[in-house]
Short mmCIF file of C-alpha atoms and ligand atoms in Angstrom, two decimals:
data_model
loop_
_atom_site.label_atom_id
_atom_site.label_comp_id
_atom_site.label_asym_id
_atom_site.label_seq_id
_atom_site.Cartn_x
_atom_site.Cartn_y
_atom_site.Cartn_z
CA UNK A 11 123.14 95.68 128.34
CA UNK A 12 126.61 97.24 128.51
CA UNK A 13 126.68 100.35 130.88
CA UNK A 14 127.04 103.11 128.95
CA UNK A 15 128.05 106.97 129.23
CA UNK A 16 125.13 108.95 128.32
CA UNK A 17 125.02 112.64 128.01
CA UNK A 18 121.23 114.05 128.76
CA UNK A 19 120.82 117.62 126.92
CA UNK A 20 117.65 119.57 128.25
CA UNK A 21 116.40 122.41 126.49
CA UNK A 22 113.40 125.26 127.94
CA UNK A 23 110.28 123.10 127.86
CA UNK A 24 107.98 122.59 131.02
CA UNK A 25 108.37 118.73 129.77
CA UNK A 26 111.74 119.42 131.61
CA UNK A 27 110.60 118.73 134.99
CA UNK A 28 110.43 114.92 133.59
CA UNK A 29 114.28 114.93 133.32
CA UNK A 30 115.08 114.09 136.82
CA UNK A 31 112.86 110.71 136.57
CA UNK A 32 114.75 110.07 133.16
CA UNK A 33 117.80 110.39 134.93
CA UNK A 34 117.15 107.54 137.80
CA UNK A 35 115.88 105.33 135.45
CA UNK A 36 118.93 105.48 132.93
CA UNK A 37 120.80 105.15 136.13
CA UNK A 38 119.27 101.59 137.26
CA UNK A 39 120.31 100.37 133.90
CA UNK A 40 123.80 101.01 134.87
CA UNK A 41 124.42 103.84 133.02
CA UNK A 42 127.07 106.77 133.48
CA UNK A 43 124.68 110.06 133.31
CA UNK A 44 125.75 113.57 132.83
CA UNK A 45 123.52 116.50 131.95
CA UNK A 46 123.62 119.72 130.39
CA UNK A 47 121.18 122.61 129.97
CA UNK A 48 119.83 125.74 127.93
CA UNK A 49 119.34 128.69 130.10
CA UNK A 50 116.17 128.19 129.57
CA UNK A 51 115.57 124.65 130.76
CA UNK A 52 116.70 125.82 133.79
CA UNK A 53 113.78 127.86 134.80
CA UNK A 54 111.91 124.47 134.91
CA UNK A 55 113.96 121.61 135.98
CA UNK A 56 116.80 122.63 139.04
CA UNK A 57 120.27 122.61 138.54
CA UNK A 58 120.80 121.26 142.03
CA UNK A 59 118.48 118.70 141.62
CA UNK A 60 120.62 117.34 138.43
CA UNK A 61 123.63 117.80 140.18
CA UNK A 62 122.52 115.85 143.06
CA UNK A 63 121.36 112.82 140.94
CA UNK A 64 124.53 112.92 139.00
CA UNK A 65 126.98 114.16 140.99
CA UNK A 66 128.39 116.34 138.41
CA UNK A 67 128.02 119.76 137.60
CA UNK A 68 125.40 120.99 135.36
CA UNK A 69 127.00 122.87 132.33
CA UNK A 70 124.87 125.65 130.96
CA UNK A 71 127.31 128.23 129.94
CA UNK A 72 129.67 128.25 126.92
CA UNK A 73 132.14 130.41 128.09
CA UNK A 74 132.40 130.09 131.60
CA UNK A 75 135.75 130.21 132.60
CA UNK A 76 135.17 128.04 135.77
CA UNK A 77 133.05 125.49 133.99
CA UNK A 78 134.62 125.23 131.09
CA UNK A 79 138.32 124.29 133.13
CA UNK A 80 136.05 121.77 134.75
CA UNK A 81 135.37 119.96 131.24
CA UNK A 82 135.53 121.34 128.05
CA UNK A 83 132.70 121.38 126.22
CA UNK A 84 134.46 119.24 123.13
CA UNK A 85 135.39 116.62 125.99
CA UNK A 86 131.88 116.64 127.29
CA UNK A 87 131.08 116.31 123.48
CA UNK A 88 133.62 113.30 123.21
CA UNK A 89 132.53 111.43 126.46
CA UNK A 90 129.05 110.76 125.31
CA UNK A 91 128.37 107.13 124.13
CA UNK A 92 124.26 108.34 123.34
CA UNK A 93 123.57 112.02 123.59
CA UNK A 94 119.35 112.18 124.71
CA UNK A 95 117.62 115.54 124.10
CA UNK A 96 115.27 115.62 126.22
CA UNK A 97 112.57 117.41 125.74
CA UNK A 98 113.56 118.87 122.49
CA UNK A 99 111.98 122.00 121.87
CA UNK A 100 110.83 123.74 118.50
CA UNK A 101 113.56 125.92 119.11
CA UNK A 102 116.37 123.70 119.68
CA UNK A 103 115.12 121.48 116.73
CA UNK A 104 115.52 124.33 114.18
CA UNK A 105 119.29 125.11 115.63
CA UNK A 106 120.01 121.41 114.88
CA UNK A 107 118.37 121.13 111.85
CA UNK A 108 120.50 124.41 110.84
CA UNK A 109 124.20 123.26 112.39
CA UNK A 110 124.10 126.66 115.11
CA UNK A 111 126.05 126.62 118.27
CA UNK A 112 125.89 129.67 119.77
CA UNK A 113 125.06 128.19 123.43
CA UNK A 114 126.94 125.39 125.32
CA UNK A 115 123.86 122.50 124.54
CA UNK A 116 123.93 123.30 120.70
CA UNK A 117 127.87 123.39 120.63
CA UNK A 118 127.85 119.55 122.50
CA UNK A 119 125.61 118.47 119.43
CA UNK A 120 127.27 119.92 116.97
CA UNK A 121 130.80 118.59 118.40
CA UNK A 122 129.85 114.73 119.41
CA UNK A 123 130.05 112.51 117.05
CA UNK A 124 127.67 109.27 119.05
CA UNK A 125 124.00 108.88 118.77
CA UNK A 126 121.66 111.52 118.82
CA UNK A 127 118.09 110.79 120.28
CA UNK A 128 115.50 113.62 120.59
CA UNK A 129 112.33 113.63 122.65
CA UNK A 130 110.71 116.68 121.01
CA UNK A 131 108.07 118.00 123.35
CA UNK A 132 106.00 121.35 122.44
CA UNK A 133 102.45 122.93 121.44
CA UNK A 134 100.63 121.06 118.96
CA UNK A 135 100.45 123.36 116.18
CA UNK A 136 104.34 124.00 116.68
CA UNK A 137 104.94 120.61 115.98
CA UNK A 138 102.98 120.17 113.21
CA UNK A 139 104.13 123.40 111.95
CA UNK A 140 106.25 122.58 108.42
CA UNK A 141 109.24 124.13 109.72
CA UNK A 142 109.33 122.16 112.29
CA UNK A 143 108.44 119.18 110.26
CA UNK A 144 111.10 120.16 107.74
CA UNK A 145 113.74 120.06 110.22
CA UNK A 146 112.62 117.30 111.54
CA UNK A 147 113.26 115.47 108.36
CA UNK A 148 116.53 116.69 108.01
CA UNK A 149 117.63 115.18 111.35
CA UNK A 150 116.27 111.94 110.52
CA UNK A 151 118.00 112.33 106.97
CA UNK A 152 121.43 112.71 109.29
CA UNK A 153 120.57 109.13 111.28
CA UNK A 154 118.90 111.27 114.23
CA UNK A 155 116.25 109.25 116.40
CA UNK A 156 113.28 110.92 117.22
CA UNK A 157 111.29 109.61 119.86
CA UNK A 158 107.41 110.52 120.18
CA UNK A 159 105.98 113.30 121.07
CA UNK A 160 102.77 111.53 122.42
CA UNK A 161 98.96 113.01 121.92
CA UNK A 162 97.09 114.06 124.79
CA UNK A 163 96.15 117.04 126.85
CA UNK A 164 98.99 119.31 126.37
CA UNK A 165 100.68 121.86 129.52
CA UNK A 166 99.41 124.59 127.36
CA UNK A 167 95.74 123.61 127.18
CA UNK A 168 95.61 122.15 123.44
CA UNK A 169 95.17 118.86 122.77
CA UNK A 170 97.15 116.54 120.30
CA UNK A 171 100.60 115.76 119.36
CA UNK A 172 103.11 117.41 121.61
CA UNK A 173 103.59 115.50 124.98
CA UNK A 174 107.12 114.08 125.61
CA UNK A 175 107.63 110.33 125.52
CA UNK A 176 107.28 108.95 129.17
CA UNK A 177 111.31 108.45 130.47
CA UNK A 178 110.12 104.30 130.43
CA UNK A 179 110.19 104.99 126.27
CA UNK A 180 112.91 106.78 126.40
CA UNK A 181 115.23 104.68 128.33
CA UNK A 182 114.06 101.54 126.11
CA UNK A 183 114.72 103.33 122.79
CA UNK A 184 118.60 104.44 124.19
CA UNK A 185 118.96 100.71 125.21
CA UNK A 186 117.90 99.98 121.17
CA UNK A 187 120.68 102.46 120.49
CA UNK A 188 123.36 101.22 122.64
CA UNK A 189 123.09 97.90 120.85
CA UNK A 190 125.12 94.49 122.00
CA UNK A 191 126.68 91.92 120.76
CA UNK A 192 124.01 88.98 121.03
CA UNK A 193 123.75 88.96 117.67
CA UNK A 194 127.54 88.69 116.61
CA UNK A 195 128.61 86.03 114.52
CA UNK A 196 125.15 85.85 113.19
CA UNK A 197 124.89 86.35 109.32
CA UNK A 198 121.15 87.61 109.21
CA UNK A 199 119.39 88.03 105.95
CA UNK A 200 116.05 90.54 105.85
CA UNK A 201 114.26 91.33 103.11
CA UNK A 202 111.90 94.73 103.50
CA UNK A 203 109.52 96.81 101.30
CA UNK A 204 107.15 95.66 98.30
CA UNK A 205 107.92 94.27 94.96
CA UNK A 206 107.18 96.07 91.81
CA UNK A 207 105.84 93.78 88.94
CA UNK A 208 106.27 95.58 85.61
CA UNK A 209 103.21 95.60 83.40
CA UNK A 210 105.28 97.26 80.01
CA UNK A 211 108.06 100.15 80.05
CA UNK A 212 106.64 102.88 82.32
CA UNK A 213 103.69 100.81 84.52
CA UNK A 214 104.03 98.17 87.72
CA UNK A 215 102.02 96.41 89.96
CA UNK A 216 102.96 96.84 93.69
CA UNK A 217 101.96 97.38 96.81
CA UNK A 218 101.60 100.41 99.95
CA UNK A 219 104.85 98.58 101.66
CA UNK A 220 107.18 101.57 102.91
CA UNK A 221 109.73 99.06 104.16
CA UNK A 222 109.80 100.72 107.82
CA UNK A 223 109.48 97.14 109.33
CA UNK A 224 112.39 95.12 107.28
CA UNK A 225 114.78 98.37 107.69
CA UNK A 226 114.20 98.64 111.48
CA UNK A 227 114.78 94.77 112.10
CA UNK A 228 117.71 95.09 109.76
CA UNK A 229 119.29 97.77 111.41
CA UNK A 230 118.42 96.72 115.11
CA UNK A 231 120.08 93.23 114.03
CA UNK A 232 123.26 95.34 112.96
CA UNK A 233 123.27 96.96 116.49
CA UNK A 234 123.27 93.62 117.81
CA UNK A 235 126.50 92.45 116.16
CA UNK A 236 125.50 90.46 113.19
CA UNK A 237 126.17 90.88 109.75
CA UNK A 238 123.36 91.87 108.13
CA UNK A 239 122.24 91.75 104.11
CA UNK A 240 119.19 93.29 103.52
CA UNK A 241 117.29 92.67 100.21
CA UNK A 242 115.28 95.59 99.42
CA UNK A 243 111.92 95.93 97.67
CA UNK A 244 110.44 99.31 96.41
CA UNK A 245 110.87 101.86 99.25
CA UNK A 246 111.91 105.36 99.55
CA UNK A 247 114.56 104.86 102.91
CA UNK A 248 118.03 105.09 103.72
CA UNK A 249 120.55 102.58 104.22
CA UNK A 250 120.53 101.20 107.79
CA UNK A 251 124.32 101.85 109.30
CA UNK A 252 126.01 99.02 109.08
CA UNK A 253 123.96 96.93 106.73
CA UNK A 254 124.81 95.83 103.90
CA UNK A 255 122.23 96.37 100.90
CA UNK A 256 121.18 94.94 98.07
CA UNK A 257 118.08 96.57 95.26
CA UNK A 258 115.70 94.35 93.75
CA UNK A 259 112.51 94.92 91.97
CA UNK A 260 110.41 92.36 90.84
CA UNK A 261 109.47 89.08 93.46
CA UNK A 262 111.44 86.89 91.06
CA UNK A 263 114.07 89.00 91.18
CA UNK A 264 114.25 89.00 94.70
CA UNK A 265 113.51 85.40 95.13
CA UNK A 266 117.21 85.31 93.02
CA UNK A 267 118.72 87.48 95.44
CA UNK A 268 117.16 85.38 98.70
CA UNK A 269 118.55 81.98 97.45
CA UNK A 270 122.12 83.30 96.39
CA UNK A 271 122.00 84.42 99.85
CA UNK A 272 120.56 81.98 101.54
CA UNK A 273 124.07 79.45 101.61
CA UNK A 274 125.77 82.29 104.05
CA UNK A 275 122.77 83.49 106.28
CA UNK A 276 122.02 81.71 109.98
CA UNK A 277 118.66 83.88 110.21
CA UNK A 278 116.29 84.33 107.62
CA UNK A 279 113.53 87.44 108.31
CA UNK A 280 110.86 88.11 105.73
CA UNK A 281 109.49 91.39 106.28
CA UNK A 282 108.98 91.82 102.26
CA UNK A 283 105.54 92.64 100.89
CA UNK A 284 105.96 89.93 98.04
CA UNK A 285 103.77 90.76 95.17
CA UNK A 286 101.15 87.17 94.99
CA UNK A 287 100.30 88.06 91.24
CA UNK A 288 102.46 89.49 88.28
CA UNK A 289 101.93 90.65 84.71
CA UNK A 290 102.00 86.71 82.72
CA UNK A 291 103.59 88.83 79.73
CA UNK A 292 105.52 92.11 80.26
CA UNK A 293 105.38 94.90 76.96
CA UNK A 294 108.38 96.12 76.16
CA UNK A 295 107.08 99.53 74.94
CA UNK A 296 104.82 101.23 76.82
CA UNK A 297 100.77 100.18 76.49
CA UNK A 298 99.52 102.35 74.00
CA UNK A 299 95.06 103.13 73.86
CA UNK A 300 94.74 102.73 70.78
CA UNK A 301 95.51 99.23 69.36
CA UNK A 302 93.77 97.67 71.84
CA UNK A 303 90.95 96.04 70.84
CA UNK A 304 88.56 97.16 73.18
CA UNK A 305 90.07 100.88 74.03
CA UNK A 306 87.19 101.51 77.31
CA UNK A 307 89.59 98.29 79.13
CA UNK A 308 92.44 96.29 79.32
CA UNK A 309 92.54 93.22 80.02
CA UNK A 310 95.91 91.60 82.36
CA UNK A 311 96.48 88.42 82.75
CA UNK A 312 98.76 88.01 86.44
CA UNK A 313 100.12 84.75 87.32
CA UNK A 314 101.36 83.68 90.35
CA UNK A 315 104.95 84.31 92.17
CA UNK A 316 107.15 81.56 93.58
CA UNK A 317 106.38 81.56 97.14
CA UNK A 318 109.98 82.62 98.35
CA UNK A 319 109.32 82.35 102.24
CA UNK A 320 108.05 78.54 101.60
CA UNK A 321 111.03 77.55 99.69
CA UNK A 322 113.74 79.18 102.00
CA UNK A 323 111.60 76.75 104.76
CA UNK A 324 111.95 73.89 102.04
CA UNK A 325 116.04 74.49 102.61
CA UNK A 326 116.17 75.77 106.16
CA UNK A 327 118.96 73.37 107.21
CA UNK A 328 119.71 74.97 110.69
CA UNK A 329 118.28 78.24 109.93
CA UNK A 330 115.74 80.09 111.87
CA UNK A 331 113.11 81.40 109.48
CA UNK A 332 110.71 83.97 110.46
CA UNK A 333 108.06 84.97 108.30
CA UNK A 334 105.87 88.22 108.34
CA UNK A 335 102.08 87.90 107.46
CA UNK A 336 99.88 90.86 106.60
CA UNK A 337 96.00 90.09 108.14
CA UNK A 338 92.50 91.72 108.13
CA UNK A 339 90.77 89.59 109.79
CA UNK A 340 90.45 86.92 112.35
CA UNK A 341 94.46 87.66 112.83
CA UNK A 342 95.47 84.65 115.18
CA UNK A 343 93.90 81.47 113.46
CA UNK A 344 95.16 82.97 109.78
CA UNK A 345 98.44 83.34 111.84
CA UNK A 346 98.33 79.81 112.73
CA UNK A 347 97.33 78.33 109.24
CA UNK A 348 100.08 80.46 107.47
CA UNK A 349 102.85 79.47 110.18
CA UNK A 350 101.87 76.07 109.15
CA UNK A 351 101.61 76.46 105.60
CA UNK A 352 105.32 78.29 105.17
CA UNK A 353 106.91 75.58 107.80
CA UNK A 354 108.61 78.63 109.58
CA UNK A 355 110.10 79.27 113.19
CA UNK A 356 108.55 82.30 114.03
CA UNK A 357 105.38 84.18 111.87
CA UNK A 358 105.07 88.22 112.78
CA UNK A 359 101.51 88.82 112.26
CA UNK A 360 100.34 92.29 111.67
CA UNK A 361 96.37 93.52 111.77
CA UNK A 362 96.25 95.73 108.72
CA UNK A 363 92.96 96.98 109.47
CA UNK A 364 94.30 99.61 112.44
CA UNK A 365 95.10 102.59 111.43
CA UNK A 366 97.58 102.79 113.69
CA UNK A 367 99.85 99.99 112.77
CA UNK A 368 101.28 98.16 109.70
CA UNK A 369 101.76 99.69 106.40
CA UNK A 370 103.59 103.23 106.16
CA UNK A 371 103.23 103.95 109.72
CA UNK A 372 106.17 104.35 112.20
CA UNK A 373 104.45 102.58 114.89
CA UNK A 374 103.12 98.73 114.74
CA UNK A 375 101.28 96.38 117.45
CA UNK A 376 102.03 92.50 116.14
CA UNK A 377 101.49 88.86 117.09
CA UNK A 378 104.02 86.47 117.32
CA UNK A 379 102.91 82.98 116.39
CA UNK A 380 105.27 79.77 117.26
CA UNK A 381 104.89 76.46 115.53
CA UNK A 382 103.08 75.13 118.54
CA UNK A 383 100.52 77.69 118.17
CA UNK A 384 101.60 79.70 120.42
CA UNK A 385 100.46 83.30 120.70
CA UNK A 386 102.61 86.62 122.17
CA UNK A 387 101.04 90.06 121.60
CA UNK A 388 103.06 93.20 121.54
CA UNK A 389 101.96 96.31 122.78
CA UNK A 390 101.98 99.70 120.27
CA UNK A 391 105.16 100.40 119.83
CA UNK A 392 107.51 102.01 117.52
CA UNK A 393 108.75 99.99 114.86
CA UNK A 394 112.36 99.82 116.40
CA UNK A 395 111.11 98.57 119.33
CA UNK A 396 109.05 95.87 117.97
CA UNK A 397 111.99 95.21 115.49
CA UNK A 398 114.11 94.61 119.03
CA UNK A 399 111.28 92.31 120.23
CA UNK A 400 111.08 89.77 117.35
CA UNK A 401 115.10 89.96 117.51
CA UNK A 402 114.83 88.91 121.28
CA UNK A 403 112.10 85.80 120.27
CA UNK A 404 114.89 84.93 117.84
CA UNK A 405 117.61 85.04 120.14
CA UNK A 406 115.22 83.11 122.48
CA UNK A 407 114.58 80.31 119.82
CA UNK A 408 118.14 80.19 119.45
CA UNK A 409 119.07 79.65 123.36
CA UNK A 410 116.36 77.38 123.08
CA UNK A 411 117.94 75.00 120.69
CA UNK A 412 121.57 75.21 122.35
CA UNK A 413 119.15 73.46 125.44
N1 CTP B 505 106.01 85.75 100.80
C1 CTP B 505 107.01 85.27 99.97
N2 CTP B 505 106.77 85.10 98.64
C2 CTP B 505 105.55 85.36 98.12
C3 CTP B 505 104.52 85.86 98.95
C4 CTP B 505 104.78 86.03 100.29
O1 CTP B 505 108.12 85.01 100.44
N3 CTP B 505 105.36 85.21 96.82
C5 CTP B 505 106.32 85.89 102.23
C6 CTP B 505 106.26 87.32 102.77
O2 CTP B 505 107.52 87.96 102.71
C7 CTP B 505 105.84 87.09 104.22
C8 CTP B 505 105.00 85.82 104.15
O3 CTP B 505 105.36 85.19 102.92
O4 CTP B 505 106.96 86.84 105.06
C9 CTP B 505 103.52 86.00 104.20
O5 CTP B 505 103.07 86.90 103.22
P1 CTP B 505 101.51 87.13 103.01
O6 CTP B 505 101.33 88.03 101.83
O7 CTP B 505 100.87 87.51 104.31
O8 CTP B 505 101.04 85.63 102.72
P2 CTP B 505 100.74 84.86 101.41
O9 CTP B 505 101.63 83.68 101.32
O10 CTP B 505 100.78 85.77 100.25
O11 CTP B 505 99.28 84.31 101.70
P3 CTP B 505 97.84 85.05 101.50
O12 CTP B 505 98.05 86.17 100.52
O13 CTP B 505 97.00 83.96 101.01
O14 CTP B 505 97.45 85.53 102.87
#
């Protein structure tokens, strides 16, 4: 990891007292730390104590003369390779979410133009308050990270969702962010979300696949320095920066787009949720009731998909394949079957059956199964982060080969 200058923005939460400990640990990565603070943070974390961790002053002030001939707040604004709020409150959410900048810390974020991550951090029902949920989604819709909050007994006596993400999360989600170039030269091809398979004009088959998984390997794969093509499914997200897209509905359609692809890619990752089963005949007006024969049911007939993961393996060449696998039971030995079945490199199992991990979810616990039958489990982690772990087993597979 490349050391990086990283600008830490604290706003008025008693999560702020966590800020110092954020600080060290960003700074035994290497990393170039500066803060700033609200007035407000202030009354819970020390300025002095900042200062004497970073050996810079800590800017609170907009318009103070003395500090602002120190740095400007535009240069502050321009020196930041990741800006980290941390903890973001309700408060300073909303400003975001609306463009203000009537204090130095809103000004900064309004003026830099690197990487915002947030750690919000507040009462439970403030954060799932709709306001706050609706600016929320507005800073994601603007490429914003937001990191946590976690649930748990809360400094104001509730419990739930409010806690800030432990500094150890944080620091591994700005490393995510920072990106390197491991990847570069790489041409890696993902495909992410379900298939739709059209019954007539109006109706489709398909399947609860948001396409959180795909997007987050295809973006962290972008960070890393490859080029990255990302067949897309049926999903409702936004285009990874860097990556370069393309739309497909139905699996045979995206089977077309995988093998034009395939000639130009060096890693192959499957993170689609392939439709098995589609419509054998597709109307081309829409199904009317009456005219069937029997109008209390309607009979389909689906017929199988080609299996597009087993015939990229078929014409791997050099390739490293990795395959995803969706299980709900007895998770390892259907890993191990399907990983020989498919004749890939790497299979990413996921247990469908928690509710805390797999489809539609932004967090995701999986099992990586080698050809050997080898098992690594992941811990629960945000989808990012488990999109940089299977990166790092591919990068591994690929030292491995070099010898
Ligand atoms: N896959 C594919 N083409 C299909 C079906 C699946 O390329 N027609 C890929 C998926 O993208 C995934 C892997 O195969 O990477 C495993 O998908 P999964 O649905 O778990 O396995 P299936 O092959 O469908 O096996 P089964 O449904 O019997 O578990």
């Amino acid at each position: 990891m490349e050391s990086a200058r990283i600008l830490v923005a604290v706003s008025g939460g008693i999560a702020a007292y966590k800020v110092p400990e954020l600080v060290r640990q960003l700074q035994r990565q290497g990393h170039d730390v500066r803060c700033v603070a609200t007035p407000a943070a202030l009354r819970f974390v020390s300025p002095l104590a900042l200062q004497a961790l970073t050996g810079e002053t800590v800017r609170s002030a907009l318009f103070d003369p003395s500090e602002e001939g120190e740095i400007d707040h535009i240069r502050l604004a321009d020196w930041a390779d990741l800006v980290i709020v941390a903890p973001a409150t309700a408060d300073l959410l909303a400003k975001m979410a609306t463009g203000l900048a009537d204090d130095l810390v809103t000004a900064v974020l309004l003026a830099t133009r690197a990487q915002i991550l947030v750690a919000p951090a507040m009462n439970v029902n403030m954060w799932t308050h709709s306001a706050t949920q609706e600016n929320l989604e507005t800073l994601r819709s603007r490429g914003i990270q937001v990191i946590g909050p976690e649930s748990g007994e809360l400094a104001c006596g509730w419990e739930g969702a409010g806690r800030m993400s432990d500094p150890v999360r944080i620091v591994a989600e700005a490393d995510l962010s920072l990106g390197t170039d491991s990847l570069s030269g790489q041409t890696v091809l993902v495909t992410a979300g379900g298939t739709a398979e059209a019954i007539d004009a109006v109706r489709s088959i398909t399947n609860r696949s948001s396409g959180k998984m795909g997007f987050a390997i295809a973006e962290q794969a972008a960070r890393r320095g490859a080029r990255v093509r990302l067949v897309a499914g049926v999903t409702a997200l936004a285009t990874p920066a860097g990556v370069e897209r393309l739309d497909v509905e139905s699996a045979r359609e995206m089977r077309e787009a995988v093998m034009a692809e395939l000639p130009t890619s060096t890693i192959v990752i499957k993170a689609a949720a392939v439709a098995d089963f589609t419509p054998e005949n597709v109307e081309s007006q829409k199904i009317k009731k009456e005219g069937l024969e029997d109008q209390s049911a309607l009979m389909l007939r689906l017929v199988t998909t080609p299996d597009i993961l087993r015939e990229v393996c078929d014409n791997k060449g050099d390739r490293i394949v990795v395959g995803f696998a969706a299980e709900s039971q007895n998770v390892v030995e259907a890993a191990r079957e399907k990983i020989r079945r498919k004749g890939c490199d790497l299979l990413v199992a996921n247990d469908i059956s928690r509710d805390d991990a797999g489809f539609d979810v932004d967090t995701n616990a999986v099992l990586m199964v080698t050809p050997d039958g080898g098992v690594e489990e992941t811990a629960l982690l945000s989808k990012r982060e488990i999109a940089g772990q299977v990166l790092d087993r591919v990068e591994k597979i690929m030292r491995e080969r070099l010898g």
